[in-house]
PDB file of C-alpha atoms in Angstrom:
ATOM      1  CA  UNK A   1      -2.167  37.971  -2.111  1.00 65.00           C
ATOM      2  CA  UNK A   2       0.929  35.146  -2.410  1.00 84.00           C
ATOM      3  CA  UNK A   3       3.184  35.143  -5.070  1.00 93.00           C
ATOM      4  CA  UNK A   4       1.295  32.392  -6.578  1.00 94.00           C
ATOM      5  CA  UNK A   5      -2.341  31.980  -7.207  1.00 95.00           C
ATOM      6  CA  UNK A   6      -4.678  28.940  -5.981  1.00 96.00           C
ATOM      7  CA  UNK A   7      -4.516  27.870  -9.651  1.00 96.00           C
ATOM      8  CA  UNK A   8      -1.333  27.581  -9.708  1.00 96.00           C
ATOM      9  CA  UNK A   9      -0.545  25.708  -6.824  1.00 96.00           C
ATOM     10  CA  UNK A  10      -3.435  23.351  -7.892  1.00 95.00           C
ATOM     11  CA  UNK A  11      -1.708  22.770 -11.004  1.00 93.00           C
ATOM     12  CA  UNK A  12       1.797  22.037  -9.255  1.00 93.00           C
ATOM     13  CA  UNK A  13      -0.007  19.224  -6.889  1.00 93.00           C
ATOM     14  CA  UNK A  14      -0.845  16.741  -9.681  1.00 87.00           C
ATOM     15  CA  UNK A  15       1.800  14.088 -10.917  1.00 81.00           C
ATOM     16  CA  UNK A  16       3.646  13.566 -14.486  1.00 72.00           C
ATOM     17  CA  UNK A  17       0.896  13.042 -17.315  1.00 68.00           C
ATOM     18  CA  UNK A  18       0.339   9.584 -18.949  1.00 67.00           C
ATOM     19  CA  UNK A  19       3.299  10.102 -21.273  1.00 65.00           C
ATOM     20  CA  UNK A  20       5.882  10.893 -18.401  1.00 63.00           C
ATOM     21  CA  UNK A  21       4.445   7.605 -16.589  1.00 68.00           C
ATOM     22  CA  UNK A  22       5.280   5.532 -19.623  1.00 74.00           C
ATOM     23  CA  UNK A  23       8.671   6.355 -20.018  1.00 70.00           C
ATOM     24  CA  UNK A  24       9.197   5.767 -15.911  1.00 69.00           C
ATOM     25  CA  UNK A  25       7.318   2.417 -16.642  1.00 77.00           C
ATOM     26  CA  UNK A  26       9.712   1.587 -19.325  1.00 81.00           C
ATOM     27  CA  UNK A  27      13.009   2.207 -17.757  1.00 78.00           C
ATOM     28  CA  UNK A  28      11.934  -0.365 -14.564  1.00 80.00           C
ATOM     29  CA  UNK A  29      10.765  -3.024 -17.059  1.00 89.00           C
ATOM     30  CA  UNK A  30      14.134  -2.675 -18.901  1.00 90.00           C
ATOM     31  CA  UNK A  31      15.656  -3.269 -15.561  1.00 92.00           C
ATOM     32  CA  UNK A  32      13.783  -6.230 -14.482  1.00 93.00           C
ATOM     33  CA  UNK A  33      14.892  -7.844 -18.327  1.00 95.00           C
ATOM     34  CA  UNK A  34      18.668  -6.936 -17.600  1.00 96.00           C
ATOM     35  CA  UNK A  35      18.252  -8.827 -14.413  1.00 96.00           C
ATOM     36  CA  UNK A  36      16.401 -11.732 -15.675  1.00 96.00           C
ATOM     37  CA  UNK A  37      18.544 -12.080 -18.935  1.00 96.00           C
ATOM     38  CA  UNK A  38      22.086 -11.926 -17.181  1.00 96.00           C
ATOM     39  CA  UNK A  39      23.413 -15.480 -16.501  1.00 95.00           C
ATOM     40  CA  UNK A  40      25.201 -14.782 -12.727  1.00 96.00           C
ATOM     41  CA  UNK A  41      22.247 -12.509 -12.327  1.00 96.00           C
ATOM     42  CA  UNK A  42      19.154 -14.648 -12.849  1.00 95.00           C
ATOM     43  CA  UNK A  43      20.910 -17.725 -11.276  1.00 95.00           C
ATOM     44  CA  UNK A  44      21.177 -15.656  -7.738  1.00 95.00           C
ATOM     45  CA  UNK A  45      17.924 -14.816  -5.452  1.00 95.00           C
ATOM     46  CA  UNK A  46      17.152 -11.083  -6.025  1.00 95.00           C
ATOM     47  CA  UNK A  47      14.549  -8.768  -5.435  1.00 93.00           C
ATOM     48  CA  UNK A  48      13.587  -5.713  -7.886  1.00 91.00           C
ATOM     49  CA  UNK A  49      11.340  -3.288  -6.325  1.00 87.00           C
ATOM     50  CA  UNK A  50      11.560   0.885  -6.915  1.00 84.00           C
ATOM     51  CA  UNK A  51      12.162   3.402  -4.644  1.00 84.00           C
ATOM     52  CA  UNK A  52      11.991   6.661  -4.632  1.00 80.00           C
ATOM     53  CA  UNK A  53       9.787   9.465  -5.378  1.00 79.00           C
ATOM     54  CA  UNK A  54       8.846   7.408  -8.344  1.00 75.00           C
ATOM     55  CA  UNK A  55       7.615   4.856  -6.469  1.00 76.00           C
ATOM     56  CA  UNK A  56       6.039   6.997  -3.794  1.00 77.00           C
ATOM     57  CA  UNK A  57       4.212   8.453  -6.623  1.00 78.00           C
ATOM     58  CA  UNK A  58       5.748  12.214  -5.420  1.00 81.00           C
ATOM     59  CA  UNK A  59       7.791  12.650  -8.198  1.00 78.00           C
ATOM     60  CA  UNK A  60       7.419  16.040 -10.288  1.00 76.00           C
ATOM     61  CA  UNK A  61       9.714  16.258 -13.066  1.00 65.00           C
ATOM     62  CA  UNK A  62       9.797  14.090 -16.224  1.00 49.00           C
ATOM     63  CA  UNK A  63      13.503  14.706 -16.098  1.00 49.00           C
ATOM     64  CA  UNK A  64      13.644  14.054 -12.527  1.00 62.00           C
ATOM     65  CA  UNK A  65      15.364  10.043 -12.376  1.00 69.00           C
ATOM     66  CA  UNK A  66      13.855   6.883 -10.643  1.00 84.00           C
ATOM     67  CA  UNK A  67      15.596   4.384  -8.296  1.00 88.00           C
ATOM     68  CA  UNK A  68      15.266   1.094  -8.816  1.00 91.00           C
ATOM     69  CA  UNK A  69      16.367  -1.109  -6.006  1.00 93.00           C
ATOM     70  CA  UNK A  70      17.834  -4.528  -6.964  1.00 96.00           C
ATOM     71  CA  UNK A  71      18.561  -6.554  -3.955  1.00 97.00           C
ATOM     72  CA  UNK A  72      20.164  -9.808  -3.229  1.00 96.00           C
ATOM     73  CA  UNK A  73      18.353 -12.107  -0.795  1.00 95.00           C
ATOM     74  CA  UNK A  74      20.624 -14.827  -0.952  1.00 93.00           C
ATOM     75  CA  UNK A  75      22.463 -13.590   2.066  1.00 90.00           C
ATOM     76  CA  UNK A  76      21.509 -10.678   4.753  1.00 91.00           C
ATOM     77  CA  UNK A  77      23.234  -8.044   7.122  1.00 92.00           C
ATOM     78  CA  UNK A  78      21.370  -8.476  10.244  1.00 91.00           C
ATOM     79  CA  UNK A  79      21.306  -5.513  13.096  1.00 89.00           C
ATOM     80  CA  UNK A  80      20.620  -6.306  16.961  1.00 90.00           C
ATOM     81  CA  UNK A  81      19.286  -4.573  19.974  1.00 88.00           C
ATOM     82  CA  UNK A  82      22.300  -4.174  22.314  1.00 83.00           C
ATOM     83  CA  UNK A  83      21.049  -7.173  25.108  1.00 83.00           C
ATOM     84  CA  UNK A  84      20.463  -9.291  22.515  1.00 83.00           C
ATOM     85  CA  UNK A  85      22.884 -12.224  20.965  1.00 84.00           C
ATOM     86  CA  UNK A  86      23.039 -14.153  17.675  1.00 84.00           C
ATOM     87  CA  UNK A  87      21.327 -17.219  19.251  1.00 84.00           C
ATOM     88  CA  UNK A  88      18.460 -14.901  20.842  1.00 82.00           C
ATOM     89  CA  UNK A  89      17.134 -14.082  17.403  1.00 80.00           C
ATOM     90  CA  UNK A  90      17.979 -17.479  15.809  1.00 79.00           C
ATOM     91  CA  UNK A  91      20.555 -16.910  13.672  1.00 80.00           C
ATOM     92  CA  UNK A  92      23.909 -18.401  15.826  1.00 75.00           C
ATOM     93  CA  UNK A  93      24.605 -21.242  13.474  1.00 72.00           C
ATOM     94  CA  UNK A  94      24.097 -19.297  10.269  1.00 72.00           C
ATOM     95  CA  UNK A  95      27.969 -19.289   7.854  1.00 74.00           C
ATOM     96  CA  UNK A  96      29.044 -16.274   6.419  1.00 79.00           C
ATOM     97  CA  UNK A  97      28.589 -15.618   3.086  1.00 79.00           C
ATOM     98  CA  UNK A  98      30.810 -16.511   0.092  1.00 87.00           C
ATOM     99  CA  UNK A  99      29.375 -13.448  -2.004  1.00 93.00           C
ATOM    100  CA  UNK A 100      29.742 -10.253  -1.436  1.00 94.00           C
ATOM    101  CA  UNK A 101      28.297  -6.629  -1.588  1.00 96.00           C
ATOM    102  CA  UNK A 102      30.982  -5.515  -3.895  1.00 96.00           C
ATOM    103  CA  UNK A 103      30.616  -8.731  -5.860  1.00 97.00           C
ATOM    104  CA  UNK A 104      26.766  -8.498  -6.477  1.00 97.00           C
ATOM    105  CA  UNK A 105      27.203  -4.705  -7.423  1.00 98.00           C
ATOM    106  CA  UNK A 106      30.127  -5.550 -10.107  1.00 98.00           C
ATOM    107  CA  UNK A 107      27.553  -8.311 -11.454  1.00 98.00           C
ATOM    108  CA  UNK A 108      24.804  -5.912 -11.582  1.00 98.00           C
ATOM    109  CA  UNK A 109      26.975  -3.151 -13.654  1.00 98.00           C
ATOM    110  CA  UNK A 110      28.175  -5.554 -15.805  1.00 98.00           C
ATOM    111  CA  UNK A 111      23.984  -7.192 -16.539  1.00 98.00           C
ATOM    112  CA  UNK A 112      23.345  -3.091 -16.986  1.00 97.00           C
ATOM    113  CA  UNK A 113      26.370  -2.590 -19.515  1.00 97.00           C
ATOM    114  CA  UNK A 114      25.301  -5.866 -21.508  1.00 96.00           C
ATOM    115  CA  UNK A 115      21.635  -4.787 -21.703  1.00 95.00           C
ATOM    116  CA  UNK A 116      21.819  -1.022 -21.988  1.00 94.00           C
ATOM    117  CA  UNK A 117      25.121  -0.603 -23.541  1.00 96.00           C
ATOM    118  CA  UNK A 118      28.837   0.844 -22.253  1.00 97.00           C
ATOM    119  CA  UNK A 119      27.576   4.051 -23.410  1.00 96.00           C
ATOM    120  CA  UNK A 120      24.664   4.610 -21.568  1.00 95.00           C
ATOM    121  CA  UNK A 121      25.903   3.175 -18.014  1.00 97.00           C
ATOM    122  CA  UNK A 122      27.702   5.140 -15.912  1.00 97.00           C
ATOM    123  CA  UNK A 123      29.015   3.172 -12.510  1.00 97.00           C
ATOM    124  CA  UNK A 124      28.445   5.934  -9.360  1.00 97.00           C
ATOM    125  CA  UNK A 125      29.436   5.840  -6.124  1.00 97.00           C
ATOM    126  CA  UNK A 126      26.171   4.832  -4.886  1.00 95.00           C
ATOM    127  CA  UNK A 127      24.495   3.589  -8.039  1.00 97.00           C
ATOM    128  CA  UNK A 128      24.475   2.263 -11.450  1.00 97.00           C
ATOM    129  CA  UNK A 129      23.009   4.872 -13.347  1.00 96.00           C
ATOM    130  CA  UNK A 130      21.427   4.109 -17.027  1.00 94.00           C
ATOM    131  CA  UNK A 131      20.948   7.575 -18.971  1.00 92.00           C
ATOM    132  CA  UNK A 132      18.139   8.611 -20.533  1.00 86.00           C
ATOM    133  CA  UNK A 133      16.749   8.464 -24.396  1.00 83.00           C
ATOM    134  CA  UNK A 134      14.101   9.223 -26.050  1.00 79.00           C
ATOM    135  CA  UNK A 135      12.156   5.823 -24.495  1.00 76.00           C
ATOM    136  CA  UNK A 136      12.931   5.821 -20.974  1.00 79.00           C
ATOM    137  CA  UNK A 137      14.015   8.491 -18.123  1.00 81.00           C
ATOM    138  CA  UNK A 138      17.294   8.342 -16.193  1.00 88.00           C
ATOM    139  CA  UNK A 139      17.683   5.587 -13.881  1.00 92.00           C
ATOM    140  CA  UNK A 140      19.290   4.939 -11.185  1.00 94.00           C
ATOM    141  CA  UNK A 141      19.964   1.114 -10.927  1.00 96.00           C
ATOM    142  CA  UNK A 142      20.895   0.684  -6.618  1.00 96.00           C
ATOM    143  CA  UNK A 143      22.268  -2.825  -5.713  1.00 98.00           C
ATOM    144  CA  UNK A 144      21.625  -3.387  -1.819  1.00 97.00           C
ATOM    145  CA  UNK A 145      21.526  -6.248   0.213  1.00 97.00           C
ATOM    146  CA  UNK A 146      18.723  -7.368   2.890  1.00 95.00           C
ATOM    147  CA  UNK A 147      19.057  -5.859   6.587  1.00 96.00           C
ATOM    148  CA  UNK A 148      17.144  -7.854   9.336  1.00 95.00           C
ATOM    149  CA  UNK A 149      16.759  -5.263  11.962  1.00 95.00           C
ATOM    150  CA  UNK A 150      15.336  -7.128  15.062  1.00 93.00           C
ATOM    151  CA  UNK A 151      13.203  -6.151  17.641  1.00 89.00           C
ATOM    152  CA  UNK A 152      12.793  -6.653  21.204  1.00 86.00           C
ATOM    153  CA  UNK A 153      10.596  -9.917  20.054  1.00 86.00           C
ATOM    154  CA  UNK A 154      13.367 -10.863  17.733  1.00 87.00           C
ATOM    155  CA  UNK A 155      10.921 -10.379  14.820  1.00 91.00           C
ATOM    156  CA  UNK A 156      12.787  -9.319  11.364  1.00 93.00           C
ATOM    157  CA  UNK A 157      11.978  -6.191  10.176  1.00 95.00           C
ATOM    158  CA  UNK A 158      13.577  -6.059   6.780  1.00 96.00           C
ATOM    159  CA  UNK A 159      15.384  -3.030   5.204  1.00 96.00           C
ATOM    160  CA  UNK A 160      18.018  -2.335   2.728  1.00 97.00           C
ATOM    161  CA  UNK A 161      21.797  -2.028   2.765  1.00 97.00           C
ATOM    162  CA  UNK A 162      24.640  -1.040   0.842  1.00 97.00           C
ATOM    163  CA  UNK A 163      28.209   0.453   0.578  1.00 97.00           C
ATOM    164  CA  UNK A 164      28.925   3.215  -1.284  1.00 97.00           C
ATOM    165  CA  UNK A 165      32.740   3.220  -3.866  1.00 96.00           C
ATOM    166  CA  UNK A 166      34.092   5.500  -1.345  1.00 96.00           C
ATOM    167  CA  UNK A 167      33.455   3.791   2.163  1.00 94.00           C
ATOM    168  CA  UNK A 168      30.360   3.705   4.676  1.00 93.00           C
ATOM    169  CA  UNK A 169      27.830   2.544   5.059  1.00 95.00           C
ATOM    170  CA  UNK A 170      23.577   3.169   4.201  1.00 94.00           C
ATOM    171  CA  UNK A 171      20.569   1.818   5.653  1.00 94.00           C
ATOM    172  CA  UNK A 172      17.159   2.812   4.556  1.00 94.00           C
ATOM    173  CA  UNK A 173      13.801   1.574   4.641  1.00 96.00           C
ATOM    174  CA  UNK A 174      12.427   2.142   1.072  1.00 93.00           C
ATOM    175  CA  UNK A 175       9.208  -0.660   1.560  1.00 93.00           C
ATOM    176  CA  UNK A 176       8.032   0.795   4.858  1.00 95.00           C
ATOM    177  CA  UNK A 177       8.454   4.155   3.462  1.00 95.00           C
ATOM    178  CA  UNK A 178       5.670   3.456   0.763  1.00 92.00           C
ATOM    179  CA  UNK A 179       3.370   1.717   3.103  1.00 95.00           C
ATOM    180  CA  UNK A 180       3.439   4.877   5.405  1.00 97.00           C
ATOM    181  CA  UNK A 181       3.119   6.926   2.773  1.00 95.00           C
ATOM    182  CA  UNK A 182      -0.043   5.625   1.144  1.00 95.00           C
ATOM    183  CA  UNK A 183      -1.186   5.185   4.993  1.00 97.00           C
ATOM    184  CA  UNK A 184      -1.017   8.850   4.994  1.00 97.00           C
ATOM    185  CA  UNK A 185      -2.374   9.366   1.913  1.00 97.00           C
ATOM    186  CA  UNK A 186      -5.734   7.696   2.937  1.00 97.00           C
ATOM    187  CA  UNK A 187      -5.816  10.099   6.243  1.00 98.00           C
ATOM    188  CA  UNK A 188      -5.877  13.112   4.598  1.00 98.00           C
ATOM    189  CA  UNK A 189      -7.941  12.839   1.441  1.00 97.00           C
ATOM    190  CA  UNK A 190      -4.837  12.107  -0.983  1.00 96.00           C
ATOM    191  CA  UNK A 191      -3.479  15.801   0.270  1.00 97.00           C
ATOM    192  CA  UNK A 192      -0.128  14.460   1.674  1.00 97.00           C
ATOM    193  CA  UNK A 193       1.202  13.183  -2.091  1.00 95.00           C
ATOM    194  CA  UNK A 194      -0.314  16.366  -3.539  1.00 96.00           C
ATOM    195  CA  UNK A 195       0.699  18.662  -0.891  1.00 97.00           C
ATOM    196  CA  UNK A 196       4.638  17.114  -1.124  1.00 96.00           C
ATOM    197  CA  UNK A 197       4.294  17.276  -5.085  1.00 94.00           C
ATOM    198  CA  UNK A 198       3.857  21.206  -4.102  1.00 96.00           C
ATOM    199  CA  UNK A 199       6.561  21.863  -1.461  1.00 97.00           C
ATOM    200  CA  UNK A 200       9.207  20.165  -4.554  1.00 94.00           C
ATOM    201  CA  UNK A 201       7.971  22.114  -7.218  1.00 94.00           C
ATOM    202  CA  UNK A 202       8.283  25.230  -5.246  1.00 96.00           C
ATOM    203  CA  UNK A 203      11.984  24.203  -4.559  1.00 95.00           C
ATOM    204  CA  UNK A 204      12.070  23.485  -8.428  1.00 93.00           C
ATOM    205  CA  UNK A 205      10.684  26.932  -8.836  1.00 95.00           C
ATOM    206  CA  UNK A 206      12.868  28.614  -6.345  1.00 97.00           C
ATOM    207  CA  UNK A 207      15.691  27.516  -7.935  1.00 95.00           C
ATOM    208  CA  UNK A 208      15.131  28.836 -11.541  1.00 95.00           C
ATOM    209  CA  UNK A 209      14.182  32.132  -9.992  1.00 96.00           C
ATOM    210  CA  UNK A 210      17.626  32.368  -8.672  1.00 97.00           C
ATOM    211  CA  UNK A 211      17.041  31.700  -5.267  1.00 96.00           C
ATOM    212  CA  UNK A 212      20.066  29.993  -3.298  1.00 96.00           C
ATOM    213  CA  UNK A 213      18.906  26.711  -1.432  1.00 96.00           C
ATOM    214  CA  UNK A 214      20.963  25.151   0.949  1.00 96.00           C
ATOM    215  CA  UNK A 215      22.105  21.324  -0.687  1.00 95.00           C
ATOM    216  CA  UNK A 216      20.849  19.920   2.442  1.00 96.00           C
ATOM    217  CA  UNK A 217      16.949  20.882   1.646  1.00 97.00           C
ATOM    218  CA  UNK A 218      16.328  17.713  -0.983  1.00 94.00           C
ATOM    219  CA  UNK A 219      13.405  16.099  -2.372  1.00 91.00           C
ATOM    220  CA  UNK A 220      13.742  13.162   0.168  1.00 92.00           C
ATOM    221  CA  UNK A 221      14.039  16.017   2.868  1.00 97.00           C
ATOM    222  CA  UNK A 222      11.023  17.763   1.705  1.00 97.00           C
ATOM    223  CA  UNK A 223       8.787  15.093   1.773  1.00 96.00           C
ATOM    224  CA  UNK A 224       9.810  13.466   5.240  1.00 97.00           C
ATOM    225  CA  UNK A 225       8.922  17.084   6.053  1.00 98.00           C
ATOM    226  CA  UNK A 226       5.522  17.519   4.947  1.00 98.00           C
ATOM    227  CA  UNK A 227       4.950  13.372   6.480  1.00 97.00           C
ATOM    228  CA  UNK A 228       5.684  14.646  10.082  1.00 98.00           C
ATOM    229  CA  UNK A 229       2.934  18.068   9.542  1.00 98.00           C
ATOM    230  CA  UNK A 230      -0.239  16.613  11.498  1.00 98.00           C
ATOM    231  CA  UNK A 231      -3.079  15.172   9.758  1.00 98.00           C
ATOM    232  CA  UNK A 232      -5.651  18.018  10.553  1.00 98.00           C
ATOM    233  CA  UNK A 233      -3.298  20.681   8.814  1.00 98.00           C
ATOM    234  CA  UNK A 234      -4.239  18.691   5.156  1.00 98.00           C
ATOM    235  CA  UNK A 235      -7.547  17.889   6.773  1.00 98.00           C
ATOM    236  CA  UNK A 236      -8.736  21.060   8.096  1.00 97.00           C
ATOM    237  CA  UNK A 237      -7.978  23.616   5.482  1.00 97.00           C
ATOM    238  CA  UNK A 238      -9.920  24.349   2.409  1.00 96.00           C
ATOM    239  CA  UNK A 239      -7.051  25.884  -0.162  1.00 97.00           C
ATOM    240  CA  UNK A 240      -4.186  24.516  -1.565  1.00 97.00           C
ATOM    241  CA  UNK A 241      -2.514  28.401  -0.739  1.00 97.00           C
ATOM    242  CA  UNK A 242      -4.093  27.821   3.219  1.00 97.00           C
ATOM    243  CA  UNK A 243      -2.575  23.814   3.375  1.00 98.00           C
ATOM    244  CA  UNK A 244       1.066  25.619   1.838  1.00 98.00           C
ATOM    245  CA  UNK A 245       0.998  28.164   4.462  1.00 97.00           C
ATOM    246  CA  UNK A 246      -0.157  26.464   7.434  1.00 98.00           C
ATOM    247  CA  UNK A 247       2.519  23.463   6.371  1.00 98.00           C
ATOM    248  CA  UNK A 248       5.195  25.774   6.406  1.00 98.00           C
ATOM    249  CA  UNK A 249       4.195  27.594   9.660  1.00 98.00           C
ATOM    250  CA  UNK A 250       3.958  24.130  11.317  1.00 98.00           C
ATOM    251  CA  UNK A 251       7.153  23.289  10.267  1.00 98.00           C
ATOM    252  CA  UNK A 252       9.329  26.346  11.346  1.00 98.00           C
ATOM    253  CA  UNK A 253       7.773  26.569  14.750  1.00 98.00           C
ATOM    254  CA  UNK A 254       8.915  23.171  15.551  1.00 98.00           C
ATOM    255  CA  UNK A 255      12.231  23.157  14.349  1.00 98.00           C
ATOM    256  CA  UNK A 256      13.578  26.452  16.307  1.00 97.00           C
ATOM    257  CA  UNK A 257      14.197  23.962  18.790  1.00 96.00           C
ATOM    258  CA  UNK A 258      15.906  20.006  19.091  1.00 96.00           C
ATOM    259  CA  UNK A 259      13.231  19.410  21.500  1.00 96.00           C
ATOM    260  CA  UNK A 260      10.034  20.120  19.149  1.00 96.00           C
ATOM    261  CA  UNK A 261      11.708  18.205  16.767  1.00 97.00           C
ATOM    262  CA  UNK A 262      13.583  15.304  17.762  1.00 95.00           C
ATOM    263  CA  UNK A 263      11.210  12.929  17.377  1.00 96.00           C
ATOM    264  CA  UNK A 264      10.436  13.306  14.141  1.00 98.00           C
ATOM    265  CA  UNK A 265      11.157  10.447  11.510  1.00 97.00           C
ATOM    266  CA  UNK A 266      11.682   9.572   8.061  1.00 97.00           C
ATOM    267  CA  UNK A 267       8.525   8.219   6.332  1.00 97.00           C
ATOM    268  CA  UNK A 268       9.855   4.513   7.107  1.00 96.00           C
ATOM    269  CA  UNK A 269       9.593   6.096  11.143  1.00 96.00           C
ATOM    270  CA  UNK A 270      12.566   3.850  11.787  1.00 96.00           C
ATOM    271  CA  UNK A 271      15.180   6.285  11.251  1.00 96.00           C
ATOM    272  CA  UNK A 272      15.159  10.082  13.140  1.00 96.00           C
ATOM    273  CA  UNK A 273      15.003  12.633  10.624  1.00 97.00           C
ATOM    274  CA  UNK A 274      18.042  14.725  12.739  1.00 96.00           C
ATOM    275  CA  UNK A 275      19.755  12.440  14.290  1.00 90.00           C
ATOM    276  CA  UNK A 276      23.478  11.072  12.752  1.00 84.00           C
ATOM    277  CA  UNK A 277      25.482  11.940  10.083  1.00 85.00           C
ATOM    278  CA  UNK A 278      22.779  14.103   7.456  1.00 91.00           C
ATOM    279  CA  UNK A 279      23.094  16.104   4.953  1.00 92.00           C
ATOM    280  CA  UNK A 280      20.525  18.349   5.986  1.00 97.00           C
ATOM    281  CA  UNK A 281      20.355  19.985   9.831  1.00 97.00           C
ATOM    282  CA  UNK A 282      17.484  21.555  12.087  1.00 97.00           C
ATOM    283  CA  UNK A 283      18.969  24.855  11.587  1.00 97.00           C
ATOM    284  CA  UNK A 284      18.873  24.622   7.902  1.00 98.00           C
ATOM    285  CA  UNK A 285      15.180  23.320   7.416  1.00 98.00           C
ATOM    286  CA  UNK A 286      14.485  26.191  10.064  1.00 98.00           C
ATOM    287  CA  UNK A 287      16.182  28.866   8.057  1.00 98.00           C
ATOM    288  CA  UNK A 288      14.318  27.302   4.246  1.00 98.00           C
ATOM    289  CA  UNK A 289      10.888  27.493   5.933  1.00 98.00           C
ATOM    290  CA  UNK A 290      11.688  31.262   6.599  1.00 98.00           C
ATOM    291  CA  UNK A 291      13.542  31.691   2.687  1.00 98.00           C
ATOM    292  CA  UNK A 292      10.536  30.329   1.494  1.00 98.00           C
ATOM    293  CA  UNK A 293       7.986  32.212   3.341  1.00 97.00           C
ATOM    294  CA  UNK A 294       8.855  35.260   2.349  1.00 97.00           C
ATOM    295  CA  UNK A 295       9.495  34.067  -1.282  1.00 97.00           C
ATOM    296  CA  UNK A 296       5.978  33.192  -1.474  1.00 97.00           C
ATOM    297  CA  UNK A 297       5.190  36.469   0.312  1.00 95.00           C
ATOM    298  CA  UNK A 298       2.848  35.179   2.833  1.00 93.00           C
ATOM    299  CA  UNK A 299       1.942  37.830   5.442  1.00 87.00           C
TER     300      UNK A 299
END
């Protein structure tokens, strides 16, 4: 016997109700009116799309916030294989931009401050976050600009950028990262959403019961995670307690080692999971899977 019953991990796999949808609903339609009501805004070519576990329909928490990504396409960052030049993948002739990233984020504060109020916008290093009410959920408003990654057959794939207040530099893939997550989805009989929905309550649940969790293991962790487990582990088990135990098995055997793991991606798979500056290591995942194995009290 586990620490928690079938029941209850069936309950944890299912997402907010109705009610928690609306108010996730609202706060990205309030967005898209900020941006369409602002004069600089609506006057520039943008893009308004979420992100997120909201939009990868993982989230688990009505008080957990969305990301909505609002991203100029007026200009782009562009990213090239090493043997290739600007004239290889057509864009030699192309001027710089007289806008900028810092620009674009300052408008997109101030279209946030006019629509939601000084009050309820708070400017963060990598965000504009709009607090919650009784109406909508916490948002978090992230300005980014397009990335043309390029191939080997100079073909554009198209990502995000954007610089944080305190220097660097981020890259992500949030569109890909829903495609290959609904992809999934359909392989495995909806168990990958529903599976990940479990692995982040459990966190959620470690947490309250005192348990100390590494700040590495997050939500975005958790579910590139349970995207890299094999399709036959959702497919081939018959309990919610047997796909829980079997995931986290999986997952500790092949990170005791780099070389079982290196390979493995975010959901986008076109970023490595361990490779680069993280937040989160091998080690630690390695060292959670055990903490939460025996938390659960699997023998």
């Amino acid at each position: 016997m586990s620490r928690f019953t079938e029941e209850t991990l069936n309950s944890w796999r299912k997402p907010p109700s109705d009610a928690e949808e609306t108010k996730l609903t609202n706060a990205e339609r309030m967005v898209r009116e900020a941006i369409s009501e602002d004069d600089i805004l609506s006057s520039k070519s943008t893009r308004i799309f979420g992100q997120g576990s909201y939009a990868n329909d993982t989230n688990v928490k009505l008080n957990s916030d969305i990301d909505i990504n609002v991203q100029y396409t007026g200009g782009f960052y562009y990213q090239l294989l090493n043997d290739t030049t600007q004239e290889d993948a057509g864009i030699g002739k192309l001027s710089s931009s007289t806008y900028s990233y810092s620009e674009f984020k300052d408008d997109v504060e101030k279209a946030m401050v006019k629509k939601f109020g000084r009050n309820s916008v708070k400017r963060k290093n990598k965000c504009i976050t709009i607090l919650a009410n009784n109406y909508r959920v916490e948002t978090d408003v992230v300005p980014t600009w397009e990335l043309r990654r390029y191939d080997k057959n100079n073909t554009p794939i198209l990502g995000a950028r954007f610089f944080p207040d305190d220097g660097g530099v981020v890259t992500n893939y949030p569109e890909q990262h829903i495609q290959n997550g609904k992809d999934k989805n359909a392989r495995t009989q909806k168990r990958f959403k529903r599976l990940t929905r479990i692995h982040r309550k459990l966190r959620y649940k470690m947490i309250e019961d005192g348990e100390k969790i590494n700040d590495g293991i997050t939500s975005f962790l958790l579910e590139c995670l349970v995207w890299n487990i094999p399709d036959y582990i959702f497919n081939n088990n018959d309990t919610w307690t047997d796909r829980l135990k079997e995931s986290i098995r999986f997952v500790y055997l092949k990170t005791k080692e780099d070389k079982e793991c290196k390979e493995w991606g975010e959901v986008s798979d076109l970023l490595y999971l361990f490779t680069g500056s993280r937040k989160w290591s091998r080690e630690d995942v390695n060292r959670y899977m055990m903490q939460v194995w025996n938390y659960l009290e699997f023998k």
